[in-house]
Amino acid sequence: MLVAKKITAQSIQKGFTLVELMIAVSILSVLLLMALPTYQEMVQNSLIRGAAESIQVGLQQARIEAIRRNARVQFVMPVATNSAWTIGCVTVAADCPAIITERKNSEGSSSAVTVTRTPVAATTVVFDGLGAVLASPPALTAPFTRLVVDNPNLAAADSRELRIDLQSGGNVRICDPNLPSTGTDPRRC
């Protein structure tokens, strides 16, 4: 005996209608357009963070190499580049090469990131065998003591500029100059 099965519209429909799909795509498009400026700001600020951390690592590595080799090791950051740097021995010897390591501008950096030095003309920091910064090495200008890493493509309110402070003892610190100077936040300058 055959039993007739009742077919309803609800049992046939197994997917989305074209109208439902177009509404979902429209809502998604609006959300993406609203999030795009925030995403671009986040990417630009991550470029600042990456450049600042690279410079900090380079300075720390130069200090460690000076202590390890018990020799004067220099960290050179040319003015024409944004975050490129070179580490090498001041007095080249068999166990102390002219270039120990380097970071080029093309290695993860961006031309959008700018680095401002204090003093402005300074390009070199020399560490002695104890890891301290030499105040004024022979035939060189005074070392930079502060670097400000920023991105001019961002508005001042959106930019998360970072400052790298180099102390005479050789300690290197990244801080955020936009945070209040009082308080307990360890990121403040």
mmCIF file of N, CA and C in Angstrom, residues 32-154:
data_model
loop_
_atom_site.group_PDB
_atom_site.id
_atom_site.type_symbol
_atom_site.label_atom_id
_atom_site.label_comp_id
_atom_site.label_asym_id
_atom_site.label_seq_id
_atom_site.Cartn_x
_atom_site.Cartn_y
_atom_site.Cartn_z
ATOM 1 N N LEU A 32 32.849 46.072 7.191
ATOM 2 C CA LEU A 32 34.227 46.151 6.715
ATOM 3 C C LEU A 32 34.645 47.586 6.433
ATOM 4 N N LEU A 33 33.763 48.372 5.841
ATOM 5 C CA LEU A 33 34.075 49.776 5.564
ATOM 6 C C LEU A 33 34.260 50.576 6.849
ATOM 7 N N MET A 34 33.525 50.215 7.888
ATOM 8 C CA MET A 34 33.675 50.901 9.168
ATOM 9 C C MET A 34 34.981 50.498 9.855
ATOM 10 N N ALA A 35 35.426 49.275 9.671
ATOM 11 C CA ALA A 35 36.621 48.779 10.345
ATOM 12 C C ALA A 35 37.910 49.106 9.598
ATOM 13 N N LEU A 36 37.851 49.443 8.333
ATOM 14 C CA LEU A 36 39.042 49.668 7.529
ATOM 15 C C LEU A 36 39.956 50.767 8.075
ATOM 16 N N PRO A 37 39.472 51.951 8.448
ATOM 17 C CA PRO A 37 40.378 52.972 8.985
ATOM 18 C C PRO A 37 41.088 52.514 10.264
ATOM 19 N N THR A 38 40.402 51.821 11.128
ATOM 20 C CA THR A 38 41.015 51.323 12.358
ATOM 21 C C THR A 38 42.079 50.285 12.034
ATOM 22 N N TYR A 39 41.808 49.440 11.072
ATOM 23 C CA TYR A 39 42.782 48.430 10.666
ATOM 24 C C TYR A 39 44.032 49.090 10.085
ATOM 25 N N GLN A 40 43.856 50.097 9.228
ATOM 26 C CA GLN A 40 45.004 50.791 8.643
ATOM 27 C C GLN A 40 45.818 51.493 9.724
ATOM 28 N N GLU A 41 45.158 52.091 10.685
ATOM 29 C CA GLU A 41 45.845 52.736 11.810
ATOM 30 C C GLU A 41 46.647 51.702 12.602
ATOM 31 N N MET A 42 46.072 50.541 12.831
ATOM 32 C CA MET A 42 46.758 49.483 13.561
ATOM 33 C C MET A 42 48.005 49.009 12.809
ATOM 34 N N VAL A 43 47.907 48.875 11.491
ATOM 35 C CA VAL A 43 49.051 48.445 10.687
ATOM 36 C C VAL A 43 50.158 49.491 10.743
ATOM 37 N N GLN A 44 49.816 50.760 10.612
ATOM 38 C CA GLN A 44 50.828 51.824 10.650
ATOM 39 C C GLN A 44 51.499 51.893 12.023
ATOM 40 N N ASN A 45 50.734 51.720 13.089
ATOM 41 C CA ASN A 45 51.315 51.729 14.432
ATOM 42 C C ASN A 45 52.188 50.495 14.674
ATOM 43 N N SER A 46 51.857 49.375 14.049
ATOM 44 C CA SER A 46 52.713 48.191 14.200
ATOM 45 C C SER A 46 54.039 48.390 13.481
ATOM 46 N N LEU A 47 54.066 49.198 12.428
ATOM 47 C CA LEU A 47 55.332 49.529 11.765
ATOM 48 C C LEU A 47 56.223 50.341 12.703
ATOM 49 N N ILE A 48 55.618 51.252 13.459
ATOM 50 C CA ILE A 48 56.374 52.032 14.443
ATOM 51 C C ILE A 48 56.955 51.095 15.491
ATOM 52 N N ARG A 49 56.139 50.207 16.024
ATOM 53 C CA ARG A 49 56.577 49.273 17.063
ATOM 54 C C ARG A 49 57.702 48.376 16.536
ATOM 55 N N GLY A 50 57.559 47.872 15.317
ATOM 56 C CA GLY A 50 58.578 47.002 14.732
ATOM 57 C C GLY A 50 59.912 47.705 14.550
ATOM 58 N N ALA A 51 59.881 48.939 14.062
ATOM 59 C CA ALA A 51 61.126 49.689 13.872
ATOM 60 C C ALA A 51 61.782 49.997 15.211
ATOM 61 N N ALA A 52 60.988 50.406 16.209
ATOM 62 C CA ALA A 52 61.541 50.726 17.532
ATOM 63 C C ALA A 52 62.153 49.496 18.186
ATOM 64 N N GLU A 53 61.478 48.370 18.095
ATOM 65 C CA GLU A 53 62.012 47.144 18.694
ATOM 66 C C GLU A 53 63.277 46.678 17.980
ATOM 67 N N SER A 54 63.342 46.854 16.674
ATOM 68 C CA SER A 54 64.541 46.480 15.927
ATOM 69 C C SER A 54 65.739 47.312 16.359
ATOM 70 N N ILE A 55 65.529 48.606 16.523
ATOM 71 C CA ILE A 55 66.613 49.486 16.960
ATOM 72 C C ILE A 55 67.039 49.132 18.379
ATOM 73 N N GLN A 56 66.085 48.885 19.245
ATOM 74 C CA GLN A 56 66.411 48.508 20.621
ATOM 75 C C GLN A 56 67.226 47.217 20.657
ATOM 76 N N VAL A 57 66.827 46.232 19.882
ATOM 77 C CA VAL A 57 67.552 44.964 19.825
ATOM 78 C C VAL A 57 68.966 45.184 19.295
ATOM 79 N N GLY A 58 69.105 46.032 18.278
ATOM 80 C CA GLY A 58 70.423 46.326 17.725
ATOM 81 C C GLY A 58 71.337 46.992 18.745
ATOM 82 N N LEU A 59 70.807 47.950 19.491
ATOM 83 C CA LEU A 59 71.608 48.610 20.534
ATOM 84 C C LEU A 59 72.014 47.622 21.628
ATOM 85 N N GLN A 60 71.089 46.777 22.036
ATOM 86 C CA GLN A 60 71.417 45.782 23.061
ATOM 87 C C GLN A 60 72.440 44.774 22.546
ATOM 88 N N GLN A 61 72.320 44.395 21.292
ATOM 89 C CA GLN A 61 73.269 43.448 20.720
ATOM 90 C C GLN A 61 74.660 44.080 20.624
ATOM 91 N N ALA A 62 74.744 45.350 20.255
ATOM 92 C CA ALA A 62 76.044 46.036 20.194
ATOM 93 C C ALA A 62 76.684 46.077 21.579
ATOM 94 N N ARG A 63 75.903 46.352 22.588
ATOM 95 C CA ARG A 63 76.420 46.382 23.961
ATOM 96 C C ARG A 63 76.930 44.997 24.384
ATOM 97 N N ILE A 64 76.158 43.972 24.081
ATOM 98 C CA ILE A 64 76.554 42.606 24.438
ATOM 99 C C ILE A 64 77.840 42.204 23.703
ATOM 100 N N GLU A 65 77.941 42.569 22.426
ATOM 101 C CA GLU A 65 79.152 42.249 21.662
ATOM 102 C C GLU A 65 80.362 42.971 22.237
ATOM 103 N N ALA A 66 80.189 44.206 22.694
ATOM 104 C CA ALA A 66 81.304 44.952 23.299
ATOM 105 C C ALA A 66 81.781 44.257 24.570
ATOM 106 N N ILE A 67 80.856 43.805 25.375
ATOM 107 C CA ILE A 67 81.223 43.100 26.615
ATOM 108 C C ILE A 67 81.861 41.753 26.282
ATOM 109 N N ARG A 68 81.263 41.025 25.356
ATOM 110 C CA ARG A 68 81.764 39.695 24.999
ATOM 111 C C ARG A 68 83.166 39.748 24.410
ATOM 112 N N ARG A 69 83.414 40.735 23.553
ATOM 113 C CA ARG A 69 84.711 40.854 22.892
ATOM 114 C C ARG A 69 85.711 41.703 23.685
ATOM 115 N N ASN A 70 85.222 42.369 24.739
ATOM 116 C CA ASN A 70 86.038 43.296 25.518
ATOM 117 C C ASN A 70 86.716 44.300 24.588
ATOM 118 N N ALA A 71 85.921 44.885 23.716
ATOM 119 C CA ALA A 71 86.415 45.834 22.721
ATOM 120 C C ALA A 71 85.368 46.908 22.496
ATOM 121 N N ARG A 72 85.785 47.967 21.838
ATOM 122 C CA ARG A 72 84.834 49.021 21.474
ATOM 123 C C ARG A 72 84.031 48.573 20.258
ATOM 124 N N VAL A 73 82.720 48.540 20.439
ATOM 125 C CA VAL A 73 81.816 48.140 19.361
ATOM 126 C C VAL A 73 80.860 49.303 19.109
ATOM 127 N N GLN A 74 80.651 49.591 17.823
ATOM 128 C CA GLN A 74 79.799 50.731 17.465
ATOM 129 C C GLN A 74 78.495 50.283 16.820
ATOM 130 N N PHE A 75 77.479 51.055 17.126
ATOM 131 C CA PHE A 75 76.158 50.898 16.525
ATOM 132 C C PHE A 75 75.986 52.113 15.628
ATOM 133 N N VAL A 76 75.882 51.895 14.320
ATOM 134 C CA VAL A 76 75.793 52.999 13.360
ATOM 135 C C VAL A 76 74.419 52.979 12.710
ATOM 136 N N MET A 77 73.764 54.125 12.758
ATOM 137 C CA MET A 77 72.445 54.290 12.148
ATOM 138 C C MET A 77 72.499 55.524 11.256
ATOM 139 N N PRO A 78 72.781 55.349 9.946
ATOM 140 C CA PRO A 78 72.935 56.500 9.056
ATOM 141 C C PRO A 78 71.691 57.387 9.019
ATOM 142 N N VAL A 79 71.911 58.669 8.788
ATOM 143 C CA VAL A 79 70.813 59.649 8.780
ATOM 144 C C VAL A 79 69.851 59.388 7.629
ATOM 145 N N ALA A 80 70.365 58.983 6.475
ATOM 146 C CA ALA A 80 69.528 58.813 5.287
ATOM 147 C C ALA A 80 68.556 57.645 5.392
ATOM 148 N N THR A 81 68.765 56.743 6.337
ATOM 149 C CA THR A 81 67.883 55.581 6.461
ATOM 150 C C THR A 81 66.924 55.767 7.621
ATOM 151 N N ASN A 82 65.854 55.014 7.604
ATOM 152 C CA ASN A 82 64.876 55.134 8.675
ATOM 153 C C ASN A 82 65.232 54.264 9.872
ATOM 154 N N SER A 83 65.341 52.970 9.664
ATOM 155 C CA SER A 83 65.629 52.104 10.801
ATOM 156 C C SER A 83 66.712 51.079 10.483
ATOM 157 N N ALA A 84 67.523 51.334 9.467
ATOM 158 C CA ALA A 84 68.635 50.445 9.151
ATOM 159 C C ALA A 84 69.787 50.746 10.102
ATOM 160 N N TRP A 85 70.543 49.713 10.446
ATOM 161 C CA TRP A 85 71.679 49.906 11.330
ATOM 162 C C TRP A 85 72.734 48.849 11.083
ATOM 163 N N THR A 86 73.947 49.135 11.579
ATOM 164 C CA THR A 86 75.079 48.224 11.454
ATOM 165 C C THR A 86 75.807 48.178 12.788
ATOM 166 N N ILE A 87 76.281 46.986 13.162
ATOM 167 C CA ILE A 87 77.087 46.819 14.362
ATOM 168 C C ILE A 87 78.448 46.318 13.915
ATOM 169 N N GLY A 88 79.512 46.955 14.411
ATOM 170 C CA GLY A 88 80.853 46.521 14.060
ATOM 171 C C GLY A 88 81.873 47.041 15.054
ATOM 172 N N CYS A 89 83.065 46.495 14.986
ATOM 173 C CA CYS A 89 84.137 46.907 15.895
ATOM 174 C C CYS A 89 84.742 48.220 15.429
ATOM 175 N N VAL A 90 85.122 49.063 16.390
ATOM 176 C CA VAL A 90 85.781 50.328 16.072
ATOM 177 C C VAL A 90 87.178 50.044 15.548
ATOM 178 N N THR A 91 87.907 49.190 16.237
ATOM 179 C CA THR A 91 89.242 48.762 15.809
ATOM 180 C C THR A 91 89.107 47.338 15.271
ATOM 181 N N VAL A 92 89.250 47.210 13.955
ATOM 182 C CA VAL A 92 89.063 45.913 13.317
ATOM 183 C C VAL A 92 90.260 45.013 13.613
ATOM 184 N N ALA A 93 89.979 43.787 14.010
ATOM 185 C CA ALA A 93 91.000 42.777 14.284
ATOM 186 C C ALA A 93 90.485 41.431 13.799
ATOM 187 N N ALA A 94 91.316 40.411 13.938
ATOM 188 C CA ALA A 94 90.923 39.080 13.467
ATOM 189 C C ALA A 94 89.688 38.567 14.203
ATOM 190 N N ASP A 95 89.592 38.859 15.489
ATOM 191 C CA ASP A 95 88.456 38.390 16.275
ATOM 192 C C ASP A 95 87.366 39.451 16.427
ATOM 193 N N CYS A 96 87.537 40.580 15.756
ATOM 194 C CA CYS A 96 86.561 41.677 15.861
ATOM 195 C C CYS A 96 86.388 42.317 14.480
ATOM 196 N N PRO A 97 85.402 41.859 13.679
ATOM 197 C CA PRO A 97 85.237 42.360 12.311
ATOM 198 C C PRO A 97 84.611 43.756 12.245
ATOM 199 N N ALA A 98 84.733 44.372 11.092
ATOM 200 C CA ALA A 98 84.169 45.711 10.868
ATOM 201 C C ALA A 98 82.647 45.671 10.907
ATOM 202 N N ILE A 99 82.061 44.588 10.413
ATOM 203 C CA ILE A 99 80.604 44.428 10.474
ATOM 204 C C ILE A 99 80.309 43.093 11.147
ATOM 205 N N ILE A 100 79.713 43.177 12.320
ATOM 206 C CA ILE A 100 79.312 41.971 13.045
ATOM 207 C C ILE A 100 77.934 41.535 12.566
ATOM 208 N N THR A 101 77.021 42.487 12.512
ATOM 209 C CA THR A 101 75.672 42.222 12.004
ATOM 210 C C THR A 101 75.083 43.535 11.518
ATOM 211 N N GLU A 102 74.050 43.431 10.689
ATOM 212 C CA GLU A 102 73.397 44.628 10.173
ATOM 213 C C GLU A 102 71.935 44.342 9.880
ATOM 214 N N ARG A 103 71.196 45.421 9.811
ATOM 215 C CA ARG A 103 69.784 45.342 9.428
ATOM 216 C C ARG A 103 69.566 46.385 8.355
ATOM 217 N N LYS A 104 69.054 45.944 7.235
ATOM 218 C CA LYS A 104 68.825 46.855 6.119
ATOM 219 C C LYS A 104 67.413 47.416 6.191
ATOM 220 N N ASN A 105 67.216 48.536 5.506
ATOM 221 C CA ASN A 105 65.892 49.153 5.466
ATOM 222 C C ASN A 105 64.860 48.232 4.848
ATOM 223 N N SER A 106 65.289 47.389 3.925
ATOM 224 C CA SER A 106 64.346 46.520 3.231
ATOM 225 C C SER A 106 63.886 45.336 4.085
ATOM 226 N N GLU A 107 64.470 45.154 5.252
ATOM 227 C CA GLU A 107 64.127 44.024 6.104
ATOM 228 C C GLU A 107 63.003 44.376 7.068
ATOM 229 N N GLY A 108 61.806 44.387 6.565
ATOM 230 C CA GLY A 108 60.650 44.579 7.419
ATOM 231 C C GLY A 108 60.351 46.010 7.799
ATOM 232 N N SER A 109 61.097 46.949 7.303
ATOM 233 C CA SER A 109 60.851 48.334 7.658
ATOM 234 C C SER A 109 59.941 48.979 6.621
ATOM 235 N N SER A 110 59.592 50.196 6.865
ATOM 236 C CA SER A 110 58.740 50.924 5.947
ATOM 237 C C SER A 110 59.292 52.326 5.779
ATOM 238 N N SER A 111 59.143 52.866 4.600
ATOM 239 C CA SER A 111 59.602 54.240 4.375
ATOM 240 C C SER A 111 58.694 55.229 5.100
ATOM 241 N N ALA A 112 57.558 54.764 5.580
ATOM 242 C CA ALA A 112 56.635 55.645 6.295
ATOM 243 C C ALA A 112 57.116 55.961 7.706
ATOM 244 N N VAL A 113 57.986 55.127 8.262
ATOM 245 C CA VAL A 113 58.460 55.328 9.630
ATOM 246 C C VAL A 113 59.653 56.273 9.617
ATOM 247 N N THR A 114 59.614 57.272 10.507
ATOM 248 C CA THR A 114 60.733 58.203 10.621
ATOM 249 C C THR A 114 61.364 58.065 11.996
ATOM 250 N N VAL A 115 62.674 58.262 12.038
ATOM 251 C CA VAL A 115 63.424 58.202 13.286
ATOM 252 C C VAL A 115 64.120 59.546 13.471
ATOM 253 N N THR A 116 63.812 60.217 14.580
ATOM 254 C CA THR A 116 64.420 61.500 14.897
ATOM 255 C C THR A 116 65.414 61.300 16.026
ATOM 256 N N ARG A 117 66.634 61.760 15.820
ATOM 257 C CA ARG A 117 67.706 61.566 16.797
ATOM 258 C C ARG A 117 67.901 62.799 17.661
ATOM 259 N N THR A 118 68.414 62.599 18.871
ATOM 260 C CA THR A 118 68.845 63.692 19.738
ATOM 261 C C THR A 118 70.245 63.348 20.216
ATOM 262 N N PRO A 119 71.253 64.118 19.879
ATOM 263 C CA PRO A 119 71.318 65.238 18.940
ATOM 264 C C PRO A 119 71.070 64.787 17.500
ATOM 265 N N VAL A 120 70.602 65.731 16.690
ATOM 266 C CA VAL A 120 70.111 65.428 15.349
ATOM 267 C C VAL A 120 71.189 64.841 14.441
ATOM 268 N N ALA A 121 72.421 65.350 14.512
ATOM 269 C CA ALA A 121 73.476 64.907 13.600
ATOM 270 C C ALA A 121 74.126 63.594 14.024
ATOM 271 N N ALA A 122 73.838 63.103 15.198
ATOM 272 C CA ALA A 122 74.486 61.894 15.701
ATOM 273 C C ALA A 122 74.014 60.657 14.947
ATOM 274 N N THR A 123 74.960 59.808 14.573
ATOM 275 C CA THR A 123 74.635 58.573 13.860
ATOM 276 C C THR A 123 75.240 57.345 14.521
ATOM 277 N N THR A 124 76.131 57.539 15.480
ATOM 278 C CA THR A 124 76.894 56.418 16.028
ATOM 279 C C THR A 124 76.881 56.425 17.548
ATOM 280 N N VAL A 125 76.788 55.222 18.113
ATOM 281 C CA VAL A 125 76.956 55.025 19.553
ATOM 282 C C VAL A 125 78.058 53.980 19.695
ATOM 283 N N VAL A 126 79.050 54.277 20.548
ATOM 284 C CA VAL A 126 80.140 53.334 20.776
ATOM 285 C C VAL A 126 80.056 52.837 22.213
ATOM 286 N N PHE A 127 80.083 51.514 22.357
ATOM 287 C CA PHE A 127 80.080 50.876 23.669
ATOM 288 C C PHE A 127 81.498 50.405 23.975
ATOM 289 N N ASP A 128 81.933 50.602 25.217
ATOM 290 C CA ASP A 128 83.259 50.113 25.613
ATOM 291 C C ASP A 128 83.158 48.663 26.079
ATOM 292 N N GLY A 129 84.267 48.099 26.486
ATOM 293 C CA GLY A 129 84.319 46.704 26.891
ATOM 294 C C GLY A 129 83.479 46.373 28.106
ATOM 295 N N LEU A 130 83.046 47.397 28.851
ATOM 296 C CA LEU A 130 82.187 47.174 30.011
ATOM 297 C C LEU A 130 80.708 47.397 29.689
ATOM 298 N N GLY A 131 80.427 47.762 28.438
ATOM 299 C CA GLY A 131 79.046 47.961 28.016
ATOM 300 C C GLY A 131 78.521 49.361 28.224
ATOM 301 N N ALA A 132 79.379 50.282 28.641
ATOM 302 C CA ALA A 132 78.957 51.671 28.836
ATOM 303 C C ALA A 132 79.117 52.443 27.528
ATOM 304 N N VAL A 133 78.347 53.508 27.392
ATOM 305 C CA VAL A 133 78.422 54.356 26.206
ATOM 306 C C VAL A 133 79.592 55.311 26.372
ATOM 307 N N LEU A 134 80.456 55.372 25.347
ATOM 308 C CA LEU A 134 81.552 56.341 25.370
ATOM 309 C C LEU A 134 80.969 57.712 25.072
ATOM 310 N N ALA A 135 81.313 58.688 25.892
ATOM 311 C CA ALA A 135 80.714 60.028 25.778
ATOM 312 C C ALA A 135 81.008 60.668 24.434
ATOM 313 N N SER A 136 82.232 60.687 24.004
ATOM 314 C CA SER A 136 82.586 61.287 22.723
ATOM 315 C C SER A 136 83.799 60.558 22.179
ATOM 316 N N PRO A 137 83.591 59.493 21.438
ATOM 317 C CA PRO A 137 84.709 58.726 20.909
ATOM 318 C C PRO A 137 85.578 59.582 19.992
ATOM 319 N N PRO A 138 86.837 59.253 19.850
ATOM 320 C CA PRO A 138 87.715 60.019 18.973
ATOM 321 C C PRO A 138 87.182 60.051 17.542
ATOM 322 N N ALA A 139 87.260 61.202 16.920
ATOM 323 C CA ALA A 139 86.869 61.434 15.522
ATOM 324 C C ALA A 139 85.377 61.217 15.266
ATOM 325 N N LEU A 140 84.575 61.172 16.302
ATOM 326 C CA LEU A 140 83.133 61.019 16.124
ATOM 327 C C LEU A 140 82.400 62.126 16.863
ATOM 328 N N THR A 141 81.178 62.383 16.444
ATOM 329 C CA THR A 141 80.348 63.332 17.172
ATOM 330 C C THR A 141 79.798 62.657 18.420
ATOM 331 N N ALA A 142 79.189 63.434 19.262
ATOM 332 C CA ALA A 142 78.583 62.871 20.478
ATOM 333 C C ALA A 142 77.525 61.853 20.083
ATOM 334 N N PRO A 143 77.372 60.782 20.858
ATOM 335 C CA PRO A 143 76.377 59.747 20.510
ATOM 336 C C PRO A 143 74.954 60.250 20.720
ATOM 337 N N PHE A 144 74.020 59.629 20.013
ATOM 338 C CA PHE A 144 72.621 59.990 20.264
ATOM 339 C C PHE A 144 72.196 59.359 21.582
ATOM 340 N N THR A 145 71.331 60.057 22.276
ATOM 341 C CA THR A 145 70.846 59.585 23.569
ATOM 342 C C THR A 145 69.354 59.289 23.530
ATOM 343 N N ARG A 146 68.703 59.752 22.469
ATOM 344 C CA ARG A 146 67.255 59.552 22.359
ATOM 345 C C ARG A 146 66.881 59.432 20.891
ATOM 346 N N LEU A 147 65.979 58.513 20.626
ATOM 347 C CA LEU A 147 65.411 58.345 19.292
ATOM 348 C C LEU A 147 63.897 58.374 19.426
ATOM 349 N N VAL A 148 63.247 59.091 18.532
ATOM 350 C CA VAL A 148 61.781 59.107 18.505
ATOM 351 C C VAL A 148 61.348 58.472 17.190
ATOM 352 N N VAL A 149 60.594 57.397 17.286
ATOM 353 C CA VAL A 149 60.118 56.663 16.110
ATOM 354 C C VAL A 149 58.648 57.015 15.924
ATOM 355 N N ASP A 150 58.327 57.535 14.733
ATOM 356 C CA ASP A 150 56.965 57.987 14.474
ATOM 357 C C ASP A 150 56.594 57.671 13.032
ATOM 358 N N ASN A 151 55.332 57.889 12.711
ATOM 359 C CA ASN A 151 54.815 57.671 11.376
ATOM 360 C C ASN A 151 54.056 58.916 10.956
ATOM 361 N N PRO A 152 54.621 59.733 10.051
ATOM 362 C CA PRO A 152 53.944 60.972 9.655
ATOM 363 C C PRO A 152 52.666 60.761 8.861
ATOM 364 N N ASN A 153 52.393 59.532 8.420
ATOM 365 C CA ASN A 153 51.162 59.258 7.679
ATOM 366 C C ASN A 153 49.937 59.231 8.579
ATOM 367 N N LEU A 154 50.155 59.186 9.887
ATOM 368 C CA LEU A 154 49.044 59.151 10.834
ATOM 369 C C LEU A 154 48.848 60.529 11.465
#
